[in-house]
Amino acid sequence: MSTVRLTTAQALVRFLANQWTERDGERRRLVNGTFGIFGHGNVAGLGQALLQAARTGEADMPYLLARNEQAMVHAAAAYAKSADRLSTYACTASIGPGSTNMVTGAALATINRLPVLLLPSDIFASRAPDPVLQQLEDTRAGDVSVNDAFRPVSKYFDRVWRPEQLIPSALAAMRVLTDPVETGAVTLCLPQDVQAEAHDWPVEFFRERVWTVRRPGPDAAELEAALAVLRSAQRPLIVAGGGVVYSRATEELRAFAAAHGVPVAETHAGRGSVQWDHPQAVGALGSTGSRAANLLAAEADVVLGIGTRYSDFTTASHTVFGDARFVNLNVAALDAAKHSAAMLVADARAGIAALGRGLGEWRADEAWTARASVLAAEWQGVIDRAKDLGHAPLPAQTEVLGALNDAMGERDVVINAAGSMPGDLQMMWRSRDPKQYHVEYGYSCMGYEIAAGLGCKLADPDRDVYVLVGDGSYLMLASEIPTLVSEGLKVVVVIVQNHGFASIGALSESLGSQRFGTKYRYRDEQSGLLDGDVLPVDLAANAASLGANVLTASTVAEFKAALATAKAATRTTVVHVETDLHSPGLPQSAWWDVPVSEVSELDSTRAAFDAYTDSRRAQRHYL
């Protein structure tokens, strides 16, 4: 057997450079590059290996210097989302806090079912310098390190204690990354001495490997059962989730909905599955959904879920659906079985095609289809009014989002995550492209936005990327602006400044907690609370200090002009706009279950508990 002598890190880099995915004849690099921040745990291991690959050309593995370990995982996840989970990035970090900083990103990737490869450095396998700097000493076991925190948030976890263990571990990691059912964060912990240790590797380990991303078709018996339920429906509703987009089944869904007259509601991940003006489009569903979609959900007799995991925001905490039966088309049996559904375990595109053939000329009741169109048109009127409120002296957030939607091209991408903006975006965004709406709402992670802009731009440089970030998220993680600048990548970052947490503030008020701790204020000497004057924070100046072009706006007209300037720019540009924290949003038509204190000395909390008790009466299991 022919061998080559390399360190473990050099072998891993060479192995990763030869991994590919293939689906429908499209072939892509599985690991397109490596994000990293070096420390004593990986500088002489993976750091040296990546340098050697770059200098000698022995392995094609581009390296990108990130500024924050959590952010680089977010960037890798956003890249994978943009690439329909066919390609991703690896992330290397040093031992200790460098590695544990990646745990949040790992949770985000796994919850959203996005493939990322994490390479946290670890303690010495030899234990010679035990305890090494930044090592956790666990009195219960000698083989535990802080990296064990990755176990519950990883779809695959291994620690490579000896060089030869890398071979089965690396192959298992690639299998999970490319499995549409099991994918998520994959963690290979690399003890720092093992990274630098040499071994005689089989040359065959480094051969080019192509991992086929499967499109499983439906089981015949499951298909017949699903068709029987659908044929019995008079008032069917489709719930389109992220699986529709990842499967590239949007054209099939649009044709299916039109052929059978079935209204289509969308989750956050499924937004853009149908164009906003498609005849069967009724908008977003759930806690921050459109009134049209939520009314139809309450009246539907059959719900066809496609590629959705039915989060509590989609189901409005199990209150949005009425007496419906469910048919769930999903590549994962876990999701297909939810709500006692007729399960159709299959790839979304393959499943939609099979359902279409089986239904033939069947159509939903014409009055139902017509009602859906009327409700959808009424909701578009609500959006139009929210876009043009004329709110003063500061603009409303909905006006800013509406102006951005109007300014963006069909293939441009908007990115957002936690806060109040995802709710407004889901209710009002008008998508024409399945990749235009990029909102992370599985983990709802503050700080995702700017890092995700980096990942999206790397995935498709031909698309213009607009990052929407509130002041709260910006203050948590703006670190990748310098990365965008250093890589020469142009992203438009829109900072919406309202001097507080708008979403949690409104939620706090509705729960009787009086917006406590949700505003950025000086501490008042008399009350002892953070309700004094507004803090003199200048996020525009901060962004400029990080290397971005900066434009400011205080009115909607100025914001539109700034967007036009930013769109024409050739480098990363920040547009800073201040909005009214208390400006009106869109009307909500569904509930979200957040418990209220059952006993309280506050009148506001007692009133909120009474309202909460009333709302819970609609909550149910779908059996």
Coordinates of C-alpha atoms in Angstrom, one line a residue:
M1 CA 0.0 0.0 0.0
S2 CA 1.4 3.4 -1.1
T3 CA 1.7 5.9 1.8
V4 CA 2.7 9.5 2.3
R5 CA 4.0 11.0 5.5
L6 CA 2.1 14.0 6.7
T7 CA 0.9 15.5 10.0
T8 CA -2.7 14.9 11.0
A9 CA -3.5 18.5 10.2
Q10 CA -1.8 18.3 6.8
A11 CA -3.7 15.1 6.0
L12 CA -7.0 16.6 7.0
V13 CA -6.5 19.6 4.8
R14 CA -5.5 17.4 1.8
F15 CA -8.5 15.2 2.5
L16 CA -11.0 18.0 2.7
A17 CA -9.8 19.5 -0.6
N18 CA -10.8 16.4 -2.4
Q19 CA -14.4 16.1 -1.2
W20 CA -17.3 16.9 -3.6
T21 CA -21.0 16.8 -3.7
E22 CA -23.2 15.9 -6.6
R23 CA -27.0 16.3 -7.2
D24 CA -28.8 16.3 -10.5
G25 CA -25.5 16.4 -12.3
E26 CA -24.3 19.5 -10.5
R27 CA -21.0 19.0 -8.8
R28 CA -19.6 21.3 -6.1
R29 CA -16.8 21.5 -3.6
L30 CA -18.1 20.1 -0.3
V31 CA -15.7 22.2 1.8
N32 CA -15.0 25.4 -0.1
G33 CA -12.5 26.8 2.3
T34 CA -11.7 27.3 6.0
F35 CA -12.4 30.1 8.3
G36 CA -10.0 30.4 11.2
I37 CA -8.6 32.3 14.1
F38 CA -5.3 30.9 15.3
G39 CA -4.0 30.4 18.9
H40 CA -1.6 28.1 20.6
G41 CA -4.0 25.2 20.0
N42 CA -4.0 25.3 16.2
V43 CA -1.3 27.6 15.0
A44 CA 1.3 24.9 14.6
G45 CA -1.2 22.3 13.4
L46 CA -4.0 23.4 11.1
G47 CA -2.4 26.9 10.8
Q48 CA 0.8 25.4 9.4
A49 CA -1.1 22.9 7.2
L50 CA -3.2 25.7 5.7
L51 CA -0.1 27.8 5.1
Q52 CA 1.7 24.9 3.5
A53 CA -1.3 24.2 1.2
A54 CA -1.4 27.9 0.1
R55 CA 2.4 28.1 -0.5
T56 CA 2.9 24.8 -2.2
G57 CA -0.5 24.3 -3.9
E58 CA -0.6 20.7 -2.7
A59 CA -4.2 21.2 -1.6
D60 CA -6.8 23.7 -2.7
M61 CA -8.1 25.0 0.6
P62 CA -8.6 28.8 0.8
Y63 CA -8.2 30.4 4.2
L64 CA -10.2 33.3 5.5
L65 CA -9.3 35.2 8.6
A66 CA -12.4 35.8 10.8
R67 CA -12.6 38.2 13.7
N68 CA -14.9 36.2 16.0
E69 CA -15.3 32.4 16.3
Q70 CA -19.1 32.5 16.6
A71 CA -19.3 34.7 13.6
M72 CA -17.3 32.5 11.4
V73 CA -19.7 29.6 12.1
H74 CA -22.6 31.9 11.2
A75 CA -20.9 32.7 8.0
A76 CA -20.4 29.1 7.2
A77 CA -24.0 28.3 8.0
A78 CA -25.2 31.2 5.8
Y79 CA -23.0 30.0 3.0
A80 CA -24.4 26.5 3.3
K81 CA -28.0 27.9 3.3
S82 CA -27.3 29.9 0.2
A83 CA -25.7 26.9 -1.5
D84 CA -28.8 24.7 -0.8
R85 CA -26.7 22.6 1.6
L86 CA -24.5 21.3 -1.2
S87 CA -21.3 23.1 0.0
T88 CA -20.0 24.6 3.2
Y89 CA -16.9 25.9 5.0
A90 CA -14.8 24.5 7.8
C91 CA -14.0 26.5 10.9
T92 CA -10.8 26.1 13.0
A93 CA -10.3 27.7 16.4
S94 CA -7.8 27.4 19.2
I95 CA -8.3 25.5 22.5
G96 CA -10.5 27.0 25.2
P97 CA -12.6 30.1 24.6
G98 CA -11.8 30.1 20.9
S99 CA -13.4 26.7 20.6
T100 CA -16.3 27.3 23.0
N101 CA -17.2 30.5 21.1
M102 CA -18.3 28.2 18.3
V103 CA -20.9 26.4 20.4
T104 CA -23.6 29.0 19.6
G105 CA -22.9 28.7 15.9
A106 CA -23.1 25.0 16.1
A107 CA -26.5 25.1 17.8
L108 CA -27.7 27.5 15.1
A109 CA -26.5 25.2 12.3
T110 CA -28.0 22.0 13.7
I111 CA -31.4 23.6 14.6
N112 CA -31.6 25.0 11.1
R113 CA -30.2 21.7 9.6
L114 CA -27.3 23.4 7.8
P115 CA -24.0 21.6 7.3
V116 CA -20.9 23.2 8.9
L117 CA -17.6 21.5 9.8
L118 CA -16.1 22.6 13.1
L119 CA -12.5 21.8 14.0
P120 CA -12.0 22.9 17.6
S121 CA -8.6 22.4 19.0
D122 CA -8.4 20.3 22.2
I123 CA -6.1 19.3 25.1
F124 CA -3.0 17.3 24.7
A125 CA -3.7 13.6 23.9
S126 CA -0.4 12.7 25.6
R127 CA -1.4 14.7 28.7
A128 CA 2.3 15.5 29.1
P129 CA 1.8 19.2 30.0
D130 CA -1.4 18.4 31.9
P131 CA -3.1 20.7 32.7
V132 CA -2.3 22.8 29.6
L133 CA -3.3 26.5 29.4
Q134 CA -7.1 26.9 29.2
Q135 CA -7.8 23.2 30.1
L136 CA -10.8 22.3 32.1
E137 CA -9.9 19.8 34.9
D138 CA -12.9 17.6 35.4
T139 CA -12.7 15.6 38.7
R140 CA -15.1 13.0 37.3
A141 CA -13.1 12.0 34.1
G142 CA -9.8 12.5 32.6
D143 CA -10.9 12.5 29.0
V144 CA -13.4 15.4 29.3
S145 CA -12.7 18.9 27.9
V146 CA -14.7 22.0 27.3
N147 CA -15.3 20.7 23.8
D148 CA -17.7 18.1 25.1
A149 CA -20.2 21.1 25.1
F150 CA -20.4 20.5 21.4
R151 CA -22.0 17.0 21.8
P152 CA -25.6 18.0 22.2
V153 CA -25.5 20.6 19.4
S154 CA -23.6 18.5 16.8
K155 CA -25.1 15.9 14.5
Y156 CA -21.8 14.1 14.6
F157 CA -19.0 14.5 17.2
D158 CA -15.6 12.8 17.6
R159 CA -12.3 13.5 19.2
V160 CA -9.3 12.3 17.3
W161 CA -6.9 11.0 20.0
R162 CA -4.5 9.3 17.5
P163 CA -3.6 10.3 13.9
E164 CA -5.0 7.1 12.4
Q165 CA -8.4 7.7 13.9
L166 CA -8.8 10.6 11.5
I167 CA -9.6 8.2 8.6
P168 CA -12.9 6.7 9.9
S169 CA -13.8 10.0 11.6
A170 CA -13.3 12.2 8.6
L171 CA -15.3 9.8 6.4
A172 CA -18.2 9.7 8.9
A173 CA -18.1 13.5 9.0
M174 CA -18.5 13.8 5.3
R175 CA -21.4 11.3 5.3
V176 CA -23.4 13.4 7.8
L177 CA -22.6 16.7 6.2
T178 CA -24.1 15.5 2.9
D179 CA -27.1 13.7 4.3
P180 CA -30.2 15.9 3.9
V181 CA -31.9 14.1 6.8
E182 CA -29.0 14.2 9.3
T183 CA -27.1 17.3 8.4
G184 CA -26.1 20.0 10.8
A185 CA -23.0 20.9 12.7
V186 CA -20.2 18.2 12.5
T187 CA -17.5 18.5 15.1
L188 CA -14.1 16.9 15.0
C189 CA -12.1 17.8 18.1
L190 CA -8.3 17.9 17.4
P191 CA -5.9 17.6 20.3
Q192 CA -3.1 20.1 19.6
D193 CA -0.3 17.6 19.8
V194 CA -2.1 15.2 17.5
Q195 CA -2.6 18.0 14.9
A196 CA 1.2 18.3 14.6
E197 CA 2.0 14.5 14.9
A198 CA 3.2 12.8 11.7
H199 CA 1.8 9.5 10.3
D200 CA 2.1 7.4 7.2
W201 CA -1.2 7.9 5.5
P202 CA -2.6 5.6 2.7
V203 CA -2.6 7.6 -0.5
E204 CA -6.0 6.2 -1.2
F205 CA -7.4 8.3 1.7
F206 CA -6.8 11.4 -0.4
R207 CA -8.5 10.3 -3.6
E208 CA -11.3 12.4 -5.0
R209 CA -14.6 11.4 -3.5
V210 CA -18.0 12.5 -4.7
W211 CA -20.9 12.3 -2.2
T212 CA -24.3 12.0 -3.8
V213 CA -26.9 14.1 -2.2
R214 CA -29.9 11.9 -2.5
R215 CA -33.4 12.6 -3.7
P216 CA -35.4 9.8 -2.2
G217 CA -38.8 9.1 -3.8
P218 CA -42.0 8.4 -1.9
D219 CA -43.0 4.9 -0.7
A220 CA -45.9 3.6 -2.8
A221 CA -48.1 2.9 0.2
E222 CA -47.4 6.2 1.9
L223 CA -48.1 8.0 -1.4
E224 CA -51.5 6.3 -1.8
A225 CA -52.5 7.2 1.8
A226 CA -51.4 10.8 1.3
L227 CA -53.4 11.0 -2.0
A228 CA -56.5 9.6 -0.3
V229 CA -56.4 12.4 2.3
L230 CA -55.8 15.1 -0.3
R231 CA -58.5 13.9 -2.6
S232 CA -61.0 14.2 0.3
A233 CA -60.1 17.8 0.9
Q234 CA -62.3 20.7 -0.1
R235 CA -60.3 23.4 1.7
P236 CA -56.7 22.4 1.5
L237 CA -53.7 24.6 2.5
I238 CA -50.1 24.1 1.7
V239 CA -47.4 25.1 4.2
A240 CA -44.1 25.6 2.4
G241 CA -41.0 25.3 4.5
G242 CA -37.2 25.5 3.9
G243 CA -37.1 22.0 2.4
V244 CA -38.9 23.3 -0.7
V245 CA -36.0 25.8 -1.2
Y246 CA -33.2 23.4 -0.4
S247 CA -34.6 20.8 -2.7
R248 CA -35.0 23.4 -5.5
A249 CA -38.6 22.4 -5.8
T250 CA -40.0 26.0 -6.1
E251 CA -41.0 25.7 -9.7
E252 CA -42.7 22.4 -9.0
L253 CA -44.6 23.8 -6.0
R254 CA -45.8 26.8 -8.0
A255 CA -47.1 24.6 -10.8
F256 CA -48.7 22.2 -8.4
A257 CA -50.5 25.0 -6.5
A258 CA -51.8 26.5 -9.7
A259 CA -52.9 23.2 -11.2
H260 CA -54.9 22.2 -8.1
G261 CA -56.0 25.6 -6.8
V262 CA -54.4 25.2 -3.4
P263 CA -53.4 28.3 -1.4
V264 CA -49.7 28.3 -0.3
A265 CA -48.6 29.8 3.1
E266 CA -44.9 30.0 3.9
T267 CA -42.7 29.7 6.9
H268 CA -39.6 31.9 7.5
A269 CA -37.3 29.3 5.8
G270 CA -39.8 28.7 3.0
R271 CA -40.4 32.4 2.2
G272 CA -40.0 32.9 -1.6
S273 CA -41.2 29.3 -2.4
V274 CA -43.9 31.0 -4.4
Q275 CA -43.7 34.6 -5.7
W276 CA -45.6 37.0 -3.6
D277 CA -48.0 37.7 -6.5
H278 CA -48.5 34.1 -7.4
P279 CA -52.3 33.5 -7.7
Q280 CA -52.2 31.0 -4.8
A281 CA -49.8 32.9 -2.6
V282 CA -51.3 33.9 0.8
G283 CA -48.2 35.0 2.6
A284 CA -46.6 34.0 5.8
L285 CA -48.2 31.7 8.4
G286 CA -48.2 31.7 12.2
S287 CA -47.4 34.1 15.0
T288 CA -46.0 36.7 12.6
G289 CA -48.0 35.6 9.6
S290 CA -50.5 37.4 7.4
R291 CA -54.2 37.6 8.3
A292 CA -54.9 35.8 5.1
A293 CA -52.8 32.7 5.8
N294 CA -53.9 32.5 9.4
L295 CA -57.6 32.7 8.6
L296 CA -57.2 30.0 6.0
A297 CA -55.2 27.8 8.4
A298 CA -58.1 28.0 10.9
E299 CA -60.6 26.9 8.2
A300 CA -58.6 24.4 6.3
D301 CA -59.7 20.7 6.4
V302 CA -56.4 19.3 5.1
V303 CA -52.9 20.8 5.5
L304 CA -50.1 19.7 3.2
G305 CA -46.8 20.5 4.9
I306 CA -43.8 20.4 2.5
G307 CA -40.3 20.6 4.0
T308 CA -41.4 22.3 7.3
R309 CA -40.6 21.3 10.8
Y310 CA -43.6 23.1 12.2
S311 CA -41.9 25.4 14.8
D312 CA -44.0 27.1 17.3
F313 CA -44.0 30.3 15.3
T314 CA -45.4 28.4 12.3
T315 CA -48.2 26.8 14.3
A316 CA -48.7 29.9 16.6
S317 CA -47.9 27.6 19.5
H318 CA -50.5 25.0 18.3
T319 CA -53.4 27.5 17.9
V320 CA -53.4 28.5 14.2
F321 CA -54.9 25.3 12.7
G322 CA -58.5 24.2 13.2
D323 CA -59.9 20.7 12.7
A324 CA -57.5 19.8 9.9
R325 CA -55.9 16.5 8.9
F326 CA -52.2 16.7 7.9
V327 CA -50.2 15.3 5.1
N328 CA -46.5 15.9 5.6
L329 CA -44.0 15.6 2.8
N330 CA -40.5 15.7 4.3
V331 CA -37.2 14.1 3.7
A332 CA -36.9 13.5 7.5
A333 CA -39.3 11.1 9.1
L334 CA -39.1 13.2 12.3
D335 CA -40.9 16.0 10.6
A336 CA -43.2 13.9 8.4
A337 CA -44.7 12.3 11.5
K338 CA -45.7 15.5 13.3
H339 CA -49.3 16.4 14.0
S340 CA -50.4 12.7 13.5
A341 CA -49.9 13.3 9.7
A342 CA -50.2 10.9 6.8
M343 CA -46.4 10.6 6.3
L344 CA -44.8 11.0 2.9
V345 CA -41.0 10.6 3.6
A346 CA -39.4 11.8 0.4
D347 CA -37.4 14.6 -1.2
A348 CA -39.7 17.7 -1.7
R349 CA -39.3 17.9 -5.5
A350 CA -39.8 14.1 -6.0
G351 CA -42.7 14.1 -3.6
I352 CA -44.5 17.1 -5.2
A353 CA -44.1 15.5 -8.6
A354 CA -45.6 12.2 -7.4
L355 CA -48.5 14.0 -5.7
G356 CA -49.2 15.9 -8.9
R357 CA -49.3 12.8 -11.0
G358 CA -51.5 11.0 -8.4
L359 CA -54.0 13.9 -8.1
G360 CA -54.5 14.2 -11.8
E361 CA -57.4 16.7 -12.5
W362 CA -58.4 17.1 -8.9
R363 CA -58.8 20.6 -7.7
A364 CA -59.7 22.3 -4.4
D365 CA -63.2 23.8 -4.1
E366 CA -63.4 26.8 -6.4
A367 CA -65.0 29.0 -3.7
W368 CA -62.1 28.2 -1.4
T369 CA -59.5 29.1 -4.0
A370 CA -61.4 32.3 -4.7
R371 CA -61.6 33.2 -1.0
A372 CA -57.9 32.7 -0.6
S373 CA -57.3 35.2 -3.5
V374 CA -59.5 37.8 -1.9
L375 CA -57.9 37.5 1.5
A376 CA -54.4 37.7 -0.1
A377 CA -55.3 40.9 -1.9
E378 CA -56.7 42.4 1.2
W379 CA -53.4 41.7 3.0
Q380 CA -51.4 43.3 0.3
G381 CA -53.4 46.5 1.0
V382 CA -52.4 46.2 4.7
I383 CA -48.7 46.0 3.5
D384 CA -49.1 49.1 1.3
R385 CA -50.4 51.1 4.2
A386 CA -47.6 50.0 6.5
K387 CA -45.0 51.0 3.9
D388 CA -46.5 54.5 3.6
L389 CA -47.5 55.5 7.1
G390 CA -45.9 59.0 7.0
H391 CA -44.8 58.5 10.6
A392 CA -43.0 61.4 12.2
P393 CA -40.7 62.8 13.4
L394 CA -38.8 59.5 13.0
P395 CA -39.9 56.9 10.4
A396 CA -41.6 53.7 11.4
Q397 CA -39.7 50.4 10.9
T398 CA -42.2 49.2 8.4
E399 CA -41.5 52.2 6.2
V400 CA -37.8 51.5 6.2
L401 CA -38.4 47.8 5.3
G402 CA -40.8 48.8 2.6
A403 CA -38.4 51.2 1.1
L404 CA -35.7 48.5 1.1
N405 CA -37.9 46.0 -0.5
D406 CA -38.8 48.4 -3.3
A407 CA -35.1 49.3 -3.8
M408 CA -33.8 45.8 -4.1
G409 CA -33.5 43.8 -7.3
E410 CA -35.2 40.5 -7.9
R411 CA -32.0 38.5 -7.2
D412 CA -30.8 40.6 -4.3
V413 CA -30.7 39.0 -0.8
V414 CA -32.0 40.5 2.5
I415 CA -30.6 39.0 5.7
N416 CA -32.0 39.3 9.2
A417 CA -32.3 37.2 12.4
A418 CA -33.6 38.1 15.8
G419 CA -35.6 41.1 17.0
S420 CA -38.7 42.8 15.8
M421 CA -37.6 42.9 12.2
P422 CA -38.2 39.2 11.4
G423 CA -41.8 39.6 12.3
D424 CA -42.3 42.7 10.1
L425 CA -40.3 41.1 7.3
Q426 CA -42.3 37.9 7.4
M427 CA -45.6 39.7 7.2
M428 CA -44.7 42.3 4.6
W429 CA -41.7 41.1 2.4
R430 CA -42.5 40.6 -1.2
S431 CA -40.2 37.9 -2.6
R432 CA -39.8 37.0 -6.2
D433 CA -36.7 34.7 -5.9
P434 CA -36.4 31.8 -3.4
K435 CA -33.0 33.1 -2.3
Q436 CA -34.0 36.7 -1.7
Y437 CA -35.4 36.2 1.9
H438 CA -32.7 35.0 4.2
V439 CA -34.0 35.2 7.8
E440 CA -32.5 32.9 10.4
Y441 CA -35.4 32.1 12.7
G442 CA -34.7 28.6 13.8
Y443 CA -32.3 29.7 16.6
S444 CA -33.3 33.4 16.3
C445 CA -29.7 34.4 17.0
M446 CA -28.7 38.0 17.6
G447 CA -25.4 38.7 15.9
Y448 CA -26.0 36.4 13.0
E449 CA -26.7 39.1 10.5
I450 CA -23.4 40.6 9.4
A451 CA -21.5 37.3 9.5
A452 CA -24.3 35.8 7.4
G453 CA -23.8 38.6 4.9
L454 CA -20.2 37.5 4.5
G455 CA -21.3 33.9 3.9
C456 CA -24.0 34.8 1.4
K457 CA -21.7 37.0 -0.6
L458 CA -19.1 34.2 -0.7
A459 CA -21.7 31.7 -1.9
D460 CA -23.0 33.9 -4.8
P461 CA -20.9 37.0 -5.5
D462 CA -23.2 38.0 -8.3
R463 CA -26.1 38.8 -5.9
D464 CA -26.2 42.1 -4.0
V465 CA -26.5 41.4 -0.3
Y466 CA -28.4 43.6 2.2
V467 CA -27.9 43.0 5.9
L468 CA -30.6 44.3 8.2
V469 CA -29.4 44.6 11.7
G470 CA -30.8 46.3 14.7
D471 CA -28.7 48.2 17.2
G472 CA -29.0 45.4 19.7
S473 CA -27.6 42.7 17.3
Y474 CA -25.0 45.1 16.0
L475 CA -23.5 45.7 19.4
M476 CA -23.3 42.0 20.0
L477 CA -21.4 41.0 16.8
A478 CA -20.3 43.5 14.2
S479 CA -16.8 41.9 14.0
E480 CA -17.0 40.7 10.4
I481 CA -17.2 44.1 8.8
P482 CA -13.4 44.2 8.8
T483 CA -13.4 40.7 7.2
L484 CA -15.7 42.0 4.4
V485 CA -13.4 44.9 3.9
S486 CA -10.2 42.8 3.9
E487 CA -11.7 40.3 1.4
G488 CA -12.9 43.1 -0.9
L489 CA -16.5 42.0 -0.6
K490 CA -19.3 44.5 -1.1
V491 CA -22.3 44.1 1.3
V492 CA -24.8 46.8 2.2
V493 CA -25.4 46.8 6.0
V494 CA -28.5 48.7 7.1
I495 CA -28.3 49.5 10.8
V496 CA -31.8 50.2 12.2
Q497 CA -31.2 52.3 15.4
N498 CA -34.0 52.6 17.9
H499 CA -32.0 52.6 21.1
G500 CA -33.3 49.4 22.6
F501 CA -34.7 46.0 22.1
A502 CA -37.9 46.7 20.1
S503 CA -39.2 43.1 19.9
I504 CA -38.6 42.0 23.5
G505 CA -39.7 45.4 24.7
A506 CA -43.1 45.0 23.0
L507 CA -43.3 41.4 24.3
S508 CA -42.4 42.6 27.8
E509 CA -45.2 45.2 27.7
S510 CA -47.7 42.6 26.5
L511 CA -46.7 40.3 29.4
G512 CA -47.1 43.0 32.0
S513 CA -43.4 43.5 32.5
Q514 CA -43.5 47.2 31.4
R515 CA -40.5 47.0 28.9
F516 CA -38.2 46.5 31.9
G517 CA -34.5 46.3 30.9
T518 CA -35.2 46.7 27.2
K519 CA -34.0 50.3 26.5
Y520 CA -30.5 51.6 26.1
R521 CA -30.6 54.3 28.7
Y522 CA -28.6 55.9 31.5
R523 CA -29.5 54.6 35.0
D524 CA -31.8 57.1 36.6
E525 CA -30.7 58.3 40.1
Q526 CA -34.1 58.6 41.5
S527 CA -35.8 55.4 40.2
G528 CA -32.6 53.3 40.1
L529 CA -33.7 51.9 36.8
L530 CA -32.3 52.1 33.3
D531 CA -34.9 54.7 32.2
G532 CA -32.9 57.9 32.1
D533 CA -31.7 59.7 29.0
V534 CA -30.7 57.9 25.7
L535 CA -27.1 56.8 25.7
P536 CA -24.8 58.7 23.3
V537 CA -23.9 55.7 21.2
D538 CA -22.8 56.4 17.6
L539 CA -23.0 53.2 15.6
A540 CA -22.3 55.0 12.4
A541 CA -19.0 56.2 13.7
N542 CA -18.2 52.7 15.0
A543 CA -18.9 51.2 11.5
A544 CA -16.7 53.8 9.9
S545 CA -13.9 52.9 12.3
L546 CA -14.1 49.3 11.2
G547 CA -13.4 50.3 7.6
A548 CA -16.8 50.6 6.0
N549 CA -18.3 53.4 3.9
V550 CA -21.0 55.0 6.1
L551 CA -24.2 56.9 5.1
T552 CA -26.8 58.3 7.5
A553 CA -30.5 58.9 7.1
S554 CA -33.2 60.4 9.4
T555 CA -36.2 60.3 7.0
V556 CA -37.6 57.8 4.5
A557 CA -36.6 60.0 1.6
E558 CA -33.0 60.3 2.9
F559 CA -33.0 56.5 3.4
K560 CA -34.0 55.8 -0.2
A561 CA -31.3 58.2 -1.4
A562 CA -28.7 56.5 0.8
L563 CA -29.8 53.1 -0.6
A564 CA -29.3 54.2 -4.1
T565 CA -25.7 55.5 -3.2
A566 CA -25.0 52.2 -1.4
K567 CA -26.2 50.1 -4.3
A568 CA -23.8 51.9 -6.7
A569 CA -20.9 51.5 -4.3
T570 CA -18.1 49.0 -4.9
R571 CA -17.2 48.2 -1.3
T572 CA -19.0 47.4 1.9
T573 CA -21.3 50.3 2.8
V574 CA -23.3 50.9 6.0
V575 CA -26.5 52.9 5.9
H576 CA -27.5 54.1 9.4
V577 CA -31.2 55.0 9.9
E578 CA -32.9 55.9 13.2
T579 CA -36.5 54.7 13.7
D580 CA -39.2 55.2 16.3
L581 CA -39.0 52.4 18.9
H582 CA -42.7 52.8 19.5
S583 CA -43.9 53.1 15.9
P584 CA -46.8 50.9 14.9
G585 CA -46.2 47.6 13.2
L586 CA -48.4 45.3 11.2
P587 CA -51.5 43.9 12.8
Q588 CA -51.0 40.5 14.3
S589 CA -53.6 37.7 13.8
A590 CA -52.1 34.9 15.8
W591 CA -50.6 34.1 19.2
W592 CA -47.2 33.0 20.6
D593 CA -47.0 31.1 23.9
V594 CA -44.8 33.0 26.4
P595 CA -45.8 32.2 30.0
V596 CA -46.9 35.1 32.3
S597 CA -46.3 35.2 36.0
E598 CA -49.2 33.5 37.7
V599 CA -49.1 35.7 40.8
S600 CA -47.8 39.2 40.9
E601 CA -48.0 42.5 42.9
L602 CA -48.2 44.4 39.6
D603 CA -51.6 45.3 38.0
S604 CA -50.0 45.1 34.6
T605 CA -48.8 41.5 35.1
R606 CA -52.1 40.3 36.6
A607 CA -54.0 41.7 33.6
A608 CA -51.5 40.1 31.2
F609 CA -52.0 36.7 33.0
D610 CA -55.8 36.9 32.5
A611 CA -55.2 37.6 28.7
Y612 CA -52.7 34.7 28.6
T613 CA -55.2 32.3 30.2
D614 CA -57.8 33.3 27.6
S615 CA -55.4 32.7 24.7
R616 CA -54.3 29.3 26.0
R617 CA -57.8 27.9 25.6
A618 CA -57.2 27.7 21.8
Q619 CA -54.0 25.6 22.3
R620 CA -54.3 22.0 21.2
H621 CA -52.5 18.9 20.1
Y622 CA -53.2 17.9 16.5
L623 CA -54.3 14.3 16.7

